[in-house]
XYZ file of C-alpha atoms in Angstrom:
383
model
C 6.465 -8.529 -15.824
C 9.098 -10.597 -14.856
C 7.574 -12.059 -11.404
C 8.953 -11.081 -8.343
C 11.388 -13.788 -6.310
C 9.128 -13.810 -3.071
C 10.858 -16.530 -0.147
C 9.609 -16.146 2.894
C 12.344 -18.152 5.497
C 12.179 -21.175 7.779
C 10.982 -19.412 10.742
C 7.860 -18.085 9.143
C 4.392 -19.976 8.370
C 1.076 -18.401 7.050
C -1.435 -20.689 6.399
C -4.335 -18.829 4.023
C -7.477 -20.613 4.313
C -10.160 -19.563 1.148
C -13.777 -19.733 1.941
C -15.571 -18.138 -1.443
C -20.186 -17.551 -1.444
C -21.497 -15.347 -4.121
C -19.122 -11.583 -3.872
C -17.482 -12.563 -0.116
C -15.016 -14.857 1.052
C -13.502 -15.038 4.585
C -10.290 -16.560 5.623
C -8.043 -18.183 7.949
C -3.803 -18.072 8.474
C -1.848 -18.899 11.072
C 1.614 -17.480 11.288
C 4.384 -18.287 12.826
C 8.062 -16.647 13.405
C 10.875 -18.123 16.114
C 8.805 -16.762 18.999
C 4.962 -18.125 17.397
C 2.418 -15.623 16.089
C 3.307 -12.715 14.288
C 2.009 -10.046 17.241
C 1.960 -7.260 15.872
C 1.710 -4.895 12.476
C 4.509 -2.013 11.613
C 3.602 -0.552 8.530
C 4.510 2.356 6.312
C 2.893 4.171 3.061
C 1.251 6.129 1.115
C -2.806 6.481 1.229
C -3.505 2.859 0.084
C -2.099 2.240 3.076
C -2.899 5.159 5.350
C -5.609 4.317 8.186
C -5.971 7.673 9.722
C -2.900 10.079 9.571
C -4.577 13.072 6.873
C -7.322 14.073 7.977
C -9.292 16.968 5.432
C -7.136 20.143 7.111
C -3.727 17.895 6.685
C -4.759 15.893 3.516
C -3.682 16.351 0.037
C -5.578 19.079 -1.552
C -7.082 16.764 -4.268
C -8.812 14.522 -1.725
C -9.425 17.051 1.036
C -12.867 15.303 2.718
C -11.505 12.201 3.161
C -13.119 13.200 7.341
C -17.004 13.339 5.394
C -19.107 11.247 4.357
C -19.152 8.576 2.088
C -15.370 7.694 2.943
C -15.464 4.601 5.444
C -19.135 4.187 4.343
C -19.319 0.675 3.651
C -17.594 -0.901 6.350
C -17.746 0.987 9.777
C -20.452 3.192 8.730
C -18.920 6.704 9.191
C -15.567 8.883 7.919
C -11.927 7.301 9.697
C -10.259 9.401 7.839
C -9.386 6.339 5.223
C -9.600 7.356 1.484
C -11.821 4.820 0.612
C -15.296 3.404 1.419
C -13.930 0.634 3.663
C -11.122 -0.987 4.419
C -7.844 -1.399 3.139
C -5.174 -4.163 2.175
C -3.392 -3.346 5.516
C -7.040 -4.214 7.664
C -7.680 -7.244 5.761
C -4.043 -8.321 6.295
C -4.877 -7.336 10.304
C -7.856 -9.800 10.447
C -5.784 -12.677 8.701
C -3.824 -12.189 11.333
C -6.113 -11.995 14.031
C -5.394 -8.474 15.409
C -6.610 -5.489 15.511
C -6.927 -2.546 13.066
C -3.803 -0.251 12.769
C -4.136 2.963 14.658
C -2.504 5.389 12.862
C 0.534 6.518 14.301
C -0.754 11.268 14.826
C -2.889 11.004 18.206
C -1.892 7.655 19.025
C -1.101 7.479 22.588
C 0.416 4.590 24.631
C 2.078 0.603 24.112
C 0.718 -0.496 20.838
C 0.739 -3.786 21.245
C -0.538 -5.005 18.525
C 1.118 -2.439 15.940
C 0.984 0.545 14.691
C 0.388 2.706 11.335
C 2.894 4.998 9.461
C 1.899 5.981 6.510
C 1.226 8.671 5.541
C -1.393 10.278 2.231
C 0.514 11.882 -0.104
C 4.155 10.595 0.803
C 6.562 10.361 -1.609
C 9.331 8.316 -1.275
C 12.036 11.428 -2.355
C 12.449 13.288 0.379
C 10.456 16.517 0.839
C 13.437 18.927 0.488
C 14.234 17.574 -2.850
C 10.474 19.160 -4.104
C 11.568 22.473 -1.729
C 14.693 22.612 -3.906
C 12.744 22.011 -7.666
C 10.524 24.712 -6.263
C 7.078 22.443 -6.940
C 5.453 22.230 -3.852
C 1.824 22.496 -4.996
C -1.351 20.736 -2.828
C 1.936 18.801 -1.810
C 1.744 16.386 1.536
C 4.986 17.287 3.243
C 5.815 14.301 4.362
C 7.699 11.374 3.156
C 8.854 8.060 3.292
C 11.927 9.779 5.465
C 9.273 11.476 8.062
C 8.207 7.779 8.560
C 11.269 6.170 9.583
C 11.615 9.684 12.058
C 7.769 8.506 13.249
C 9.256 4.959 14.027
C 11.898 5.826 15.731
C 10.681 8.396 18.076
C 7.931 5.402 19.002
C 10.624 2.755 19.515
C 12.341 5.378 22.108
C 9.474 5.731 23.654
C 9.407 2.108 24.291
C 12.088 2.135 25.713
C 14.490 0.704 22.947
C 17.077 2.426 20.746
C 19.131 0.286 19.154
C 18.751 -3.317 17.022
C 16.206 -6.276 17.941
C 19.236 -7.832 20.239
C 20.568 -4.212 21.994
C 17.890 -5.070 24.560
C 15.147 -6.461 26.037
C 12.969 -3.181 25.686
C 13.473 -3.816 21.333
C 13.234 -7.333 22.213
C 9.472 -7.083 23.145
C 8.398 -3.558 20.126
C 10.399 -5.962 17.000
C 10.662 -9.617 18.216
C 7.722 -11.401 16.084
C 6.900 -8.000 14.041
C 5.729 -8.131 10.822
C 7.023 -5.072 8.805
C 5.026 -3.401 5.709
C 5.799 -1.235 3.136
C 2.648 -0.402 1.457
C 3.117 1.274 -2.089
C 4.961 4.600 -1.860
C 5.883 5.995 -5.437
C 3.010 7.136 -7.421
C 3.149 10.775 -5.631
C 6.526 11.239 -6.748
C 5.526 11.289 -10.384
C 2.702 13.222 -9.225
C 4.187 15.848 -7.550
C 6.535 16.274 -11.057
C 4.200 16.346 -13.892
C 4.967 18.419 -16.417
C 7.958 20.000 -14.704
C 11.676 19.775 -16.599
C 12.144 16.389 -13.979
C 12.592 14.090 -15.668
C 10.365 10.470 -14.777
C 13.870 8.352 -14.638
C 15.721 10.836 -11.543
C 12.078 10.501 -10.100
C 12.395 6.990 -10.503
C 16.449 6.292 -9.092
C 16.259 9.253 -6.489
C 12.287 7.250 -5.810
C 13.943 3.827 -5.146
C 17.405 5.107 -3.984
C 15.549 6.320 -0.559
C 13.128 3.612 -0.441
C 15.930 1.047 -0.523
C 18.256 2.961 2.020
C 14.966 3.409 4.287
C 14.483 -0.312 4.171
C 17.983 -1.230 4.897
C 17.410 0.764 8.048
C 14.670 -1.233 9.001
C 17.061 -4.543 8.240
C 19.946 -3.098 9.925
C 17.835 -2.867 13.046
C 17.339 -6.625 12.839
C 13.932 -7.054 11.652
C 13.580 -10.703 9.654
C 10.012 -10.396 8.946
C 9.496 -7.398 5.730
C 6.505 -6.951 2.493
C 7.044 -4.788 0.375
C 4.678 -3.958 -2.141
C 5.120 -2.095 -6.206
C 2.613 0.694 -7.996
C 0.025 -0.293 -9.694
C -1.175 0.552 -13.156
C -1.307 4.054 -12.217
C -3.389 4.704 -16.010
C -5.301 2.746 -14.403
C -7.150 5.609 -12.163
C -9.907 7.849 -13.345
C -8.160 10.601 -12.734
C -5.024 10.162 -15.168
C -8.398 7.867 -17.741
C -9.613 11.760 -17.524
C -6.290 14.122 -17.773
C -5.191 12.061 -20.688
C -5.427 12.460 -24.025
C -7.011 10.089 -25.806
C -5.018 7.900 -28.051
C -2.554 7.207 -25.340
C -3.798 3.826 -23.917
C -2.668 0.256 -23.538
C -4.309 -2.298 -23.558
C -5.976 -2.205 -21.315
C -7.678 0.414 -21.636
C -5.997 2.592 -19.775
C -3.495 4.759 -19.902
C -0.143 4.255 -21.855
C 2.396 6.429 -20.601
C 1.562 6.112 -16.940
C 0.841 2.697 -16.973
C 4.628 2.085 -18.448
C 6.238 4.472 -16.261
C 4.718 1.976 -12.829
C 5.709 -0.995 -14.562
C 9.290 0.206 -15.283
C 9.186 1.393 -11.761
C 8.414 -1.664 -10.911
C 10.715 -3.593 -12.349
C 13.862 -1.953 -11.129
C 12.134 -2.088 -7.848
C 11.884 -5.725 -7.785
C 15.908 -6.007 -7.873
C 17.065 -3.417 -5.531
C 14.513 -5.988 -3.296
C 16.113 -8.976 -4.471
C 19.831 -7.035 -4.237
C 18.556 -6.789 -0.860
C 17.876 -9.942 0.017
C 21.800 -11.723 -0.589
C 22.617 -8.616 1.774
C 20.575 -9.620 4.207
C 20.110 -13.278 4.463
C 19.216 -14.101 7.284
C 15.840 -11.743 7.179
C 13.237 -12.066 4.420
C 12.171 -9.723 2.224
C 7.853 -10.153 0.418
C 7.291 -8.838 -3.024
C 3.747 -8.227 -3.910
C 3.138 -7.719 -6.985
C 0.824 -4.071 -6.862
C 0.823 -3.968 -10.793
C -0.075 -8.266 -12.543
C -2.144 -8.270 -9.262
C -4.492 -4.995 -10.422
C -4.579 -5.737 -14.204
C -4.900 -9.255 -13.923
C -8.940 -7.463 -12.284
C -8.908 -4.796 -14.875
C -8.124 -7.816 -18.134
C -11.561 -9.527 -16.683
C -13.426 -7.627 -13.989
C -16.508 -9.185 -13.797
C -14.832 -12.466 -13.066
C -14.291 -10.529 -10.262
C -17.572 -8.912 -9.625
C -17.555 -6.011 -10.874
C -19.521 -4.043 -13.487
C -17.404 -0.425 -14.212
C -13.492 -1.046 -13.796
C -12.664 2.550 -14.693
C -15.446 5.103 -13.316
C -14.840 6.351 -9.651
C -17.824 5.602 -7.407
C -17.808 8.908 -6.051
C -17.284 11.895 -7.898
C -18.929 14.306 -9.748
C -18.993 14.095 -13.535
C -20.443 12.058 -14.480
C -19.410 8.928 -16.928
C -17.186 8.392 -18.268
C -14.946 7.948 -15.461
C -16.921 10.337 -12.810
C -14.084 12.440 -11.777
C -13.259 16.301 -11.475
C -10.278 17.509 -9.501
C -12.930 19.915 -8.336
C -15.015 18.709 -6.739
C -14.055 15.130 -5.499
C -15.872 12.901 -3.299
C -17.093 13.750 0.228
C -17.654 17.222 -1.579
C -20.593 19.067 -0.888
C -21.406 18.607 -5.352
C -19.862 14.845 -5.656
C -22.087 11.845 -4.756
C -21.544 8.580 -4.664
C -23.123 4.931 -6.228
C -24.842 3.220 -4.062
C -23.468 -0.239 -5.162
C -19.519 0.428 -4.512
C -18.837 -3.456 -4.275
C -19.573 -3.681 -8.180
C -16.560 -0.341 -8.812
C -13.386 -1.140 -8.904
C -12.299 2.706 -8.142
C -14.086 4.529 -5.804
C -12.719 8.267 -5.927
C -10.822 8.496 -8.651
C -7.428 7.690 -7.422
C -8.453 5.485 -4.328
C -9.480 2.156 -4.556
C -13.074 0.024 -2.829
C -13.424 -2.175 -0.230
C -13.895 -4.640 -2.415
C -11.259 -3.716 -4.696
C -9.392 -4.231 -1.432
C -10.658 -6.977 -0.971
C -9.623 -9.150 -4.015
C -6.161 -7.884 -4.345
C -5.335 -8.862 0.112
C -6.980 -11.752 -1.323
C -3.645 -12.540 -4.518
C -1.644 -11.823 -1.616
C -2.401 -13.468 0.242
C -3.143 -16.381 -1.269
C 0.241 -16.376 -2.676
C -0.620 -15.468 -6.269
C 1.227 -12.506 -6.661
C 3.995 -13.451 -4.180
C 5.749 -16.365 -4.566
C 5.967 -18.918 -2.949
C 2.366 -19.586 -2.082
C 2.484 -18.643 1.318
C 0.301 -22.056 2.163
C 3.780 -22.993 0.696
C 5.113 -22.157 3.703
C 4.469 -24.678 6.818
C 6.700 -27.540 4.335
C 9.197 -25.020 4.332
C 9.002 -24.123 7.918
C 9.181 -27.762 8.406
C 11.917 -28.484 6.118
C 14.078 -26.050 8.094
């Protein structure tokens, strides 16, 4: 896969130092913008980034039990409406920047001095109206990335900001020093069109165009630091493995057709990010290579402490995938494994805290974002 070109401007210094001890690691980071450290994060995306914008009543029907134990059992020790047993990548990023965990936008009141999370589980890149027109409404979340932009604008207006960063002191206060985090988005678009007449090519074209417009809107507001993620290898999820034909496998042991689909999407999306960098040379758009980071773990899971690369920790049905779409994690029929840290997957689609921790380390160390974050200090000194 083509390595994504990632550039941080001279306005940022992000130093990641990792200390490893058995299966755990800790890291500290100093991040600098023109005004000092990143003081806030605004996050967008789907269930891989959602810290509580969906609940049992409104989340994807297949995973409607996110408000029930054992979700959240590893770190928070109670459900937080995160689709995992603990922290997500965005939580580790917040820790790295010495910021509080991001509150979800829905139900939040107040100033949100350290940022806010607009990501919604089940959210799509393509506008919901597209699925309505094509009668693709079964088991889907109505929110899209455009919905999240509407929420973001409402939040900005509530803080007195109705323009770009430079338009008013209120906008500068809200947006200056902010890291914009756009988690993976687009997996649900493909999932909602499975078995329909809508082709993968159409989904890819519309989804990437939508996210491009979303990013352009952010950049026109004057934001300077944006992190975007590509799609993971979706064919490695127990849901895909359980539903696909047994002869549809690649060299990772995952569903070949699904992985080819997410790989192609990722390649095109990377090119789009490169084009945006040229259009907005004063801003920094960092691409995190989710596909290759995840694939690296799948190639040698034992190296990262995982014993179960394909089976869901929390689910029902037992080996080989422990996934039943009618008895998903949190339901009365499902059970959780006693050792989630040995599993890559948590509930059939979403990852364990242990896997999110590994991916965070890969992203923040610079191994799957280029140049490495530790080199930014030199870039700043010679800026």
